[in-house]
Short mmCIF file of C-alpha atoms and ligand atoms in Angstrom, two decimals:
data_model
loop_
_atom_site.label_atom_id
_atom_site.label_comp_id
_atom_site.label_asym_id
_atom_site.label_seq_id
_atom_site.Cartn_x
_atom_site.Cartn_y
_atom_site.Cartn_z
CA MET A 1 11.09 23.81 4.35
CA ARG A 2 12.52 20.64 5.92
CA ALA A 3 12.71 17.45 3.63
CA LEU A 4 14.45 14.16 3.74
CA ILE A 5 17.01 14.42 0.93
CA VAL A 6 18.66 11.50 -0.63
CA GLU A 7 22.04 12.15 -2.22
CA LYS A 8 24.26 9.93 -4.30
CA ASP A 9 28.04 10.03 -3.90
CA ASP A 10 30.63 9.50 -6.96
CA GLU A 11 30.80 5.85 -6.05
CA GLY A 12 27.09 5.49 -6.40
CA LYS A 13 26.36 5.09 -2.72
CA THR A 14 23.20 6.81 -1.37
CA SER A 15 22.85 8.62 1.99
CA ALA A 16 19.59 10.18 3.41
CA SER A 17 19.37 13.11 5.84
CA VAL A 18 16.78 15.73 6.94
CA GLN A 19 17.83 19.09 5.53
CA GLU A 20 16.47 22.57 5.34
CA ILE A 21 16.01 23.67 1.78
CA GLU A 22 14.53 26.48 -0.31
CA GLU A 23 10.96 25.95 -1.39
CA SER A 24 11.97 27.14 -4.86
CA ARG A 25 13.69 23.79 -5.39
CA LEU A 26 10.24 22.04 -5.40
CA PRO A 27 9.53 20.69 -8.89
CA GLU A 28 7.03 22.07 -11.38
CA GLY A 29 3.33 21.40 -10.76
CA GLU A 30 -0.07 22.99 -10.57
CA VAL A 31 -0.76 22.40 -6.74
CA THR A 32 1.43 23.27 -3.86
CA VAL A 33 0.55 21.05 -0.77
CA ALA A 34 1.54 21.70 2.72
CA VAL A 35 2.15 18.04 3.59
CA GLU A 36 0.97 16.73 6.99
CA TYR A 37 1.50 12.94 6.96
CA SER A 38 3.19 10.33 4.86
CA THR A 39 4.02 6.68 5.37
CA VAL A 40 6.60 3.95 4.46
CA ASN A 41 6.06 1.40 1.71
CA TYR A 42 8.44 -1.17 0.28
CA LYS A 43 9.17 1.22 -2.60
CA ASP A 44 10.02 3.96 0.00
CA GLY A 45 12.61 1.67 1.45
CA LEU A 46 14.18 1.37 -1.94
CA CYS A 47 14.02 5.13 -2.70
CA ILE A 48 15.40 6.03 0.79
CA GLY A 49 18.17 3.48 0.21
CA PRO A 50 19.79 1.98 -2.88
CA GLY A 51 17.19 3.38 -5.32
CA GLY A 52 16.20 0.08 -6.93
CA GLY A 53 16.18 1.71 -10.25
CA LEU A 54 13.23 3.72 -9.31
CA VAL A 55 14.97 7.15 -8.72
CA ARG A 56 16.03 8.84 -11.80
CA ASN A 57 17.69 12.12 -10.35
CA TYR A 58 19.58 13.08 -7.23
CA PRO A 59 19.34 14.78 -4.85
CA HIS A 60 15.86 13.31 -4.37
CA VAL A 61 12.81 13.53 -2.01
CA PRO A 62 11.24 10.15 -1.56
CA GLY A 63 7.67 9.43 -0.11
CA ILE A 64 5.42 7.67 -2.62
CA ASP A 65 2.29 8.96 -0.89
CA PHE A 66 1.09 11.88 1.26
CA ALA A 67 -1.98 13.77 2.69
CA GLY A 68 -2.16 17.49 3.42
CA THR A 69 -3.71 20.77 2.73
CA VAL A 70 -3.63 22.71 -0.50
CA GLU A 71 -1.57 25.77 -0.03
CA ALA A 72 -1.80 27.18 -3.53
CA SER A 73 -3.25 25.89 -6.82
CA ASP A 74 -3.23 27.00 -10.52
CA ASP A 75 -5.84 24.40 -11.41
CA PRO A 76 -9.60 25.23 -10.77
CA ARG A 77 -10.31 21.85 -9.23
CA TYR A 78 -8.49 22.64 -6.10
CA LYS A 79 -8.28 25.86 -3.78
CA ALA A 80 -6.15 26.87 -0.72
CA GLY A 81 -7.52 24.87 2.36
CA ASP A 82 -8.62 21.77 0.44
CA LYS A 83 -7.71 18.42 2.15
CA VAL A 84 -5.97 16.10 -0.27
CA VAL A 85 -4.43 12.70 -0.70
CA LEU A 86 -1.95 11.41 -3.25
CA THR A 87 -0.70 7.92 -4.12
CA GLY A 88 1.14 6.60 -7.15
CA TRP A 89 1.86 8.35 -10.54
CA ARG A 90 5.61 7.72 -9.57
CA VAL A 91 5.57 10.50 -7.16
CA GLY A 92 8.38 9.91 -4.70
CA GLU A 93 10.39 7.88 -7.46
CA ALA A 94 10.63 9.99 -10.64
CA HIS A 95 8.97 13.20 -8.99
CA TRP A 96 9.74 14.56 -5.57
CA GLY A 97 7.45 12.95 -3.01
CA GLY A 98 5.89 13.37 0.46
CA TYR A 99 8.86 13.33 2.83
CA ALA A 100 9.04 16.97 3.17
CA GLU A 101 6.76 19.69 4.62
CA LYS A 102 5.76 20.79 1.22
CA ALA A 103 5.11 19.11 -2.21
CA ARG A 104 4.32 20.38 -5.65
CA VAL A 105 2.55 18.04 -7.89
CA LYS A 106 0.02 17.84 -10.97
CA ALA A 107 -3.66 18.53 -10.04
CA ASP A 108 -4.56 15.09 -11.90
CA TRP A 109 -2.63 13.14 -9.44
CA LEU A 110 -4.62 14.34 -6.38
CA VAL A 111 -7.75 13.04 -4.79
CA PRO A 112 -9.95 15.26 -2.52
CA LEU A 113 -9.93 13.61 0.93
CA PRO A 114 -13.46 12.07 1.64
CA ASP A 115 -15.53 13.22 4.37
CA GLY A 116 -14.71 11.25 7.65
CA LEU A 117 -11.22 10.82 6.86
CA SER A 118 -8.40 12.89 8.49
CA THR A 119 -5.03 13.42 6.84
CA ARG A 120 -3.52 11.35 9.40
CA ALA A 121 -6.05 8.33 8.99
CA ALA A 122 -5.40 8.66 5.11
CA MET A 123 -1.76 8.13 5.59
CA ALA A 124 -2.51 5.13 8.20
CA VAL A 125 -4.14 3.71 5.01
CA GLY A 126 -1.69 5.00 2.51
CA THR A 127 -0.85 3.35 -0.76
CA ALA A 128 -0.92 -0.09 0.95
CA GLY A 129 -4.39 0.23 2.39
CA PHE A 130 -5.72 1.96 -0.77
CA THR A 131 -4.40 -0.98 -2.75
CA ALA A 132 -5.99 -3.38 -0.34
CA MET A 133 -9.34 -1.56 -1.01
CA LEU A 134 -8.90 -1.85 -4.67
CA ALA A 135 -8.26 -5.56 -4.18
CA VAL A 136 -11.37 -6.01 -2.08
CA MET A 137 -13.41 -4.10 -4.75
CA ALA A 138 -12.07 -6.28 -7.58
CA LEU A 139 -13.07 -9.40 -5.67
CA GLU A 140 -16.43 -8.17 -5.18
CA LYS A 141 -16.76 -7.24 -8.66
CA HIS A 142 -15.97 -10.86 -9.56
CA GLY A 143 -18.73 -12.12 -7.32
CA LEU A 144 -17.28 -12.36 -3.80
CA LYS A 145 -19.88 -12.07 -1.11
CA PRO A 146 -19.84 -12.80 2.54
CA GLY A 147 -21.04 -16.36 3.35
CA GLN A 148 -19.16 -18.16 0.63
CA GLY A 149 -16.24 -19.30 2.79
CA PRO A 150 -13.00 -17.88 4.22
CA VAL A 151 -10.99 -15.35 2.42
CA LEU A 152 -7.32 -15.67 2.47
CA VAL A 153 -4.96 -12.60 3.07
CA THR A 154 -1.29 -13.45 2.48
CA GLY A 155 1.54 -11.38 4.05
CA ALA A 156 -1.21 -10.51 6.58
CA SER A 157 0.71 -8.52 9.13
CA GLY A 158 2.25 -6.18 6.33
CA GLY A 159 0.68 -2.94 5.28
CA VAL A 160 -1.64 -4.39 2.65
CA GLY A 161 -2.46 -7.46 4.52
CA SER A 162 -3.38 -5.62 7.77
CA VAL A 163 -5.78 -3.24 6.01
CA ALA A 164 -7.25 -5.92 3.82
CA THR A 165 -7.83 -8.15 6.99
CA ALA A 166 -9.63 -5.24 8.77
CA ILE A 167 -11.80 -4.28 5.75
CA LEU A 168 -12.87 -7.86 5.01
CA ALA A 169 -13.70 -8.52 8.58
CA LYS A 170 -15.81 -5.28 8.80
CA LEU A 171 -17.60 -6.28 5.59
CA GLY A 172 -18.72 -9.47 7.25
CA TYR A 173 -16.09 -12.01 5.61
CA GLU A 174 -14.45 -14.84 7.59
CA VAL A 175 -10.71 -13.83 7.18
CA ALA A 176 -7.69 -16.37 7.38
CA GLY A 177 -4.43 -14.44 7.54
CA VAL A 178 -1.11 -15.99 6.46
CA THR A 179 1.92 -14.84 8.51
CA GLY A 180 5.48 -15.95 8.93
CA ARG A 181 5.57 -14.19 12.31
CA PRO A 182 3.71 -16.34 15.05
CA GLU A 183 3.86 -13.37 17.35
CA SER A 184 1.49 -11.51 15.04
CA ALA A 185 -1.48 -13.98 15.60
CA ASP A 186 -3.00 -11.71 18.26
CA TYR A 187 -2.56 -8.48 16.23
CA LEU A 188 -4.31 -10.26 13.27
CA ARG A 189 -7.04 -11.73 15.51
CA ASP A 190 -7.71 -8.08 16.73
CA LEU A 191 -8.07 -6.86 13.24
CA GLY A 192 -10.70 -9.35 12.58
CA ALA A 193 -8.94 -12.54 11.26
CA THR A 194 -10.58 -15.75 12.58
CA GLN A 195 -7.95 -18.16 11.29
CA ILE A 196 -4.12 -17.94 11.25
CA VAL A 197 -2.19 -19.93 8.67
CA ALA A 198 1.53 -20.38 9.37
CA ARG A 199 3.55 -19.29 6.34
CA ASP A 200 5.49 -22.74 6.24
CA GLU A 201 2.31 -24.44 5.56
CA ILE A 202 1.50 -22.75 2.42
CA ALA A 203 4.85 -21.39 1.14
CA GLU A 204 6.02 -24.33 -0.90
CA THR A 205 5.84 -24.78 -4.60
CA VAL A 206 2.84 -26.55 -5.99
CA LYS A 207 3.00 -30.24 -5.34
CA ARG A 208 -0.47 -31.14 -6.86
CA PRO A 209 -1.97 -28.59 -9.16
CA LEU A 210 -5.32 -28.94 -7.28
CA GLU A 211 -5.85 -29.40 -3.57
CA SER A 212 -9.05 -29.25 -1.72
CA GLU A 213 -11.30 -26.20 -2.46
CA THR A 214 -10.66 -24.02 0.55
CA TRP A 215 -10.75 -20.13 -0.10
CA ALA A 216 -13.71 -18.10 -1.45
CA GLY A 217 -11.21 -15.39 -2.40
CA CYS A 218 -7.69 -14.18 -1.64
CA VAL A 219 -5.82 -10.77 -1.40
CA ASP A 220 -2.26 -11.77 -2.11
CA ALA A 221 0.66 -9.65 -1.03
CA VAL A 222 3.35 -12.29 -1.49
CA GLY A 223 3.29 -13.68 -4.96
CA GLY A 224 5.88 -16.30 -5.93
CA ALA A 225 5.43 -20.16 -4.72
CA MET A 226 2.73 -19.05 -2.18
CA LEU A 227 0.48 -17.55 -4.90
CA ALA A 228 1.06 -20.64 -6.98
CA ARG A 229 0.05 -22.89 -4.26
CA VAL A 230 -3.07 -20.80 -3.33
CA LEU A 231 -4.37 -20.96 -6.90
CA GLY A 232 -4.84 -24.77 -6.55
CA GLN A 233 -6.74 -24.18 -3.06
CA MET A 234 -9.33 -21.75 -4.44
CA LYS A 235 -13.03 -22.86 -4.55
CA TYR A 236 -14.70 -23.21 -7.94
CA GLY A 237 -15.06 -19.88 -9.66
CA ALA A 238 -13.15 -17.87 -6.97
CA SER A 239 -10.84 -15.06 -7.51
CA VAL A 240 -7.25 -14.04 -6.35
CA ALA A 241 -6.38 -10.45 -6.35
CA ALA A 242 -2.54 -10.33 -6.97
CA VAL A 243 -1.20 -7.24 -5.26
CA GLY A 244 2.39 -7.77 -4.26
CA LEU A 245 5.60 -9.71 -4.62
CA ALA A 246 7.03 -9.74 -1.04
CA GLY A 247 7.81 -13.53 -1.56
CA GLY A 248 9.18 -13.24 -5.12
CA ALA A 249 8.15 -12.21 -8.71
CA GLY A 250 7.96 -15.78 -10.19
CA LEU A 251 4.82 -17.74 -10.51
CA PRO A 252 5.77 -21.31 -10.52
CA ALA A 253 2.22 -22.56 -11.10
CA THR A 254 0.21 -24.61 -13.69
CA VAL A 255 -2.73 -23.45 -15.56
CA VAL A 256 -5.04 -26.26 -14.20
CA PRO A 257 -6.79 -24.17 -11.57
CA PHE A 258 -8.01 -21.77 -14.29
CA LEU A 259 -9.09 -24.57 -16.64
CA LEU A 260 -10.64 -27.06 -14.10
CA ARG A 261 -11.89 -24.65 -11.49
CA GLY A 262 -12.53 -21.44 -13.31
CA VAL A 263 -10.19 -19.60 -10.97
CA ASN A 264 -9.50 -16.08 -11.81
CA LEU A 265 -6.23 -14.16 -11.23
CA LEU A 266 -6.97 -10.34 -10.91
CA GLY A 267 -4.08 -8.06 -11.29
CA ILE A 268 -4.17 -4.96 -9.11
CA ASP A 269 -2.23 -1.82 -9.78
CA SER A 270 -2.48 1.27 -7.76
CA VAL A 271 0.08 3.61 -9.43
CA MET A 272 -1.84 4.49 -12.74
CA GLN A 273 -5.39 3.62 -11.46
CA PRO A 274 -8.04 5.87 -13.15
CA TYR A 275 -9.29 8.87 -11.18
CA GLU A 276 -12.84 7.61 -10.81
CA ASN A 277 -11.59 4.39 -9.23
CA ARG A 278 -9.37 6.20 -6.94
CA LEU A 279 -12.41 8.31 -5.72
CA GLU A 280 -14.43 5.39 -5.15
CA ALA A 281 -11.68 3.48 -3.37
CA TRP A 282 -10.94 6.38 -0.99
CA LYS A 283 -14.83 6.82 -0.23
CA ARG A 284 -14.99 3.12 0.52
CA VAL A 285 -11.87 3.30 2.79
CA ALA A 286 -13.78 6.09 4.79
CA THR A 287 -16.81 3.82 5.22
CA ASP A 288 -15.54 0.27 5.28
CA LEU A 289 -12.38 0.54 7.32
CA PRO A 290 -12.97 0.48 11.08
CA MET A 291 -11.00 3.54 12.42
CA LYS A 292 -10.40 2.17 15.88
CA LYS A 293 -8.72 -0.82 14.24
CA LEU A 294 -6.76 1.40 12.04
CA GLU A 295 -5.64 3.36 14.93
CA ALA A 296 -4.08 0.07 16.66
CA MET A 297 -2.02 -0.46 13.48
CA ILE A 298 -0.38 2.95 13.59
CA LYS A 299 3.32 3.33 14.50
CA PRO A 300 4.07 7.13 14.70
CA ALA A 301 7.35 8.31 13.20
CA THR A 302 9.16 11.49 12.11
CA LEU A 303 11.27 12.58 9.11
CA ALA A 304 14.46 11.62 11.08
CA ASP A 305 13.21 7.99 11.69
CA LEU A 306 12.96 7.38 7.96
CA PRO A 307 16.43 6.03 7.09
CA GLY A 308 16.01 3.33 9.86
CA LEU A 309 12.47 2.44 8.85
CA GLY A 310 13.41 2.35 4.99
CA ALA A 311 16.05 -0.35 6.10
CA GLU A 312 13.50 -2.29 8.27
CA ILE A 313 10.72 -2.33 5.45
CA LEU A 314 13.27 -3.87 3.13
CA LYS A 315 13.87 -6.65 5.67
CA GLY A 316 10.20 -7.29 6.13
CA GLN A 317 10.48 -6.04 9.76
CA VAL A 318 7.66 -3.48 9.76
CA ARG A 319 4.35 -4.47 11.10
CA GLY A 320 1.23 -2.52 10.34
CA ARG A 321 1.28 1.03 9.27
CA VAL A 322 3.94 3.69 10.04
CA VAL A 323 2.47 7.29 9.91
CA VAL A 324 5.09 9.86 9.48
CA ASP A 325 4.40 13.35 10.83
CA VAL A 326 6.58 15.40 8.53
CA ASN A 327 6.15 18.56 10.67
CA ALA A 328 7.23 16.87 14.12
P1 NDP B 401 5.02 -4.92 3.85
O1 NDP B 401 6.53 -5.25 3.92
O2 NDP B 401 4.45 -4.05 4.97
O3 NDP B 401 4.27 -6.58 4.02
C1 NDP B 401 4.72 -7.66 3.31
C2 NDP B 401 4.34 -8.81 4.19
O4 NDP B 401 4.56 -10.02 3.31
C3 NDP B 401 5.35 -8.90 5.29
O5 NDP B 401 4.86 -8.21 6.47
C4 NDP B 401 5.32 -10.44 5.56
O6 NDP B 401 4.01 -10.59 6.33
C5 NDP B 401 5.02 -11.07 4.25
N1 NDP B 401 6.39 -11.39 3.75
C6 NDP B 401 7.60 -10.70 3.53
N2 NDP B 401 8.46 -11.55 3.07
C7 NDP B 401 8.02 -12.60 2.67
C8 NDP B 401 8.46 -13.79 2.03
N3 NDP B 401 9.66 -13.94 1.54
N4 NDP B 401 7.40 -14.88 1.91
C9 NDP B 401 6.13 -14.79 2.42
N5 NDP B 401 5.70 -13.70 2.97
C10 NDP B 401 6.51 -12.68 3.12
O7 NDP B 401 4.52 -4.51 2.35
P2 NDP B 401 3.20 -3.85 1.76
O8 NDP B 401 2.19 -4.70 2.64
O9 NDP B 401 3.34 -2.60 2.07
O10 NDP B 401 3.22 -4.39 0.47
C11 NDP B 401 3.09 -5.87 0.08
C12 NDP B 401 3.41 -5.96 -1.40
O11 NDP B 401 2.56 -5.28 -2.24
C13 NDP B 401 4.96 -5.57 -1.80
O12 NDP B 401 5.41 -6.46 -2.68
C14 NDP B 401 4.49 -4.18 -2.41
O13 NDP B 401 5.58 -3.88 -3.31
C15 NDP B 401 3.23 -4.67 -3.09
N6 NDP B 401 2.46 -3.37 -3.39
C16 NDP B 401 1.80 -3.32 -4.63
C17 NDP B 401 1.11 -2.33 -4.94
C18 NDP B 401 0.30 -2.34 -6.24
O14 NDP B 401 -0.11 -1.18 -6.80
N7 NDP B 401 0.23 -3.36 -6.85
C19 NDP B 401 0.84 -1.25 -4.05
C20 NDP B 401 1.42 -1.41 -2.75
C21 NDP B 401 2.21 -2.44 -2.45
P3 NDP B 401 3.99 -11.68 7.54
O15 NDP B 401 5.02 -11.16 8.46
O16 NDP B 401 2.75 -11.58 8.03
O17 NDP B 401 4.38 -13.02 6.97
#
């Protein structure tokens, strides 16, 4: 089988290359999956390159998510031929991941692919899109409905942001996308954004703890000063789903928006999400994400492209969703 193998030399320097390896080297697990597609996330960029403290052992096969067909299973929940998707559980970090023609994993980590979603579409969605869906579900659970005002999406042209924009627009929300790339405006409008907010306008640290009530909800992929600023611009009782830290892990905020406007800050984790929520989120993806729009976000790639793409995503240069055909 072919796999992207990351090795570490005596000086601690990592290098990644596509190699032929014996299938017997796959880690232990109940289910062997013939991987069809994977994708590229920020964490993958770290695991293909310097490791970022995520990878425990080398040689390593990265790829934090994949979709494919079950080849063999020791678990009654899965049989050969079933289409499955996997995100999270530290696969691609602590456990060998999806950048290979085959993967062996625990049955608990898999989710059956819902009807209407191909393995390729599932990876166009990937961890980023799945997390965007979880964020939208959390906002809905906290009372968000169309017609309440614009919903802000930060880091809008990235993976999480692109999918969140498309889902929210399909569900009937007015979407405002924050981007640092003016050339992404048309792309975001095509996904359904009706307002483009320049990153500079909203990237500064909080000046006043409360500004005018503007956003009915927010999917935030950026964190840092931008998240702090957004909290003070939320409408009364509105919620922000905190997904990412593309702009920093700090939160230079005040508690005033929570106390005076009842604003909610909702944490979104995709890695350890319980099975029932995963199932629901993937089903919602199949119904709520416009597949034609998803198609427009896809940038096709092969295993050999991954070292370059890993470096690009760490520099914030990847737009939309990379879909890696591991058999190409
Ligand atoms: P991408 O790199 O695809 O997108 C991030 C976007 O954020 C960029 O495209 C850019 O958008 C914007 N951005 C980048 N750097 C900055 C900056 N310094 N300041 C402001 N905006 C910036 O990543 P993903 O969409 O895949 O992931 C987004 C975040 O979510 C990451 O931090 C990731 O680790 C996290 N994540 C969390 C998950 C969870 O379980 N909670 C799951 C998946 C991802 P633009 O060019 O439009 O400005």
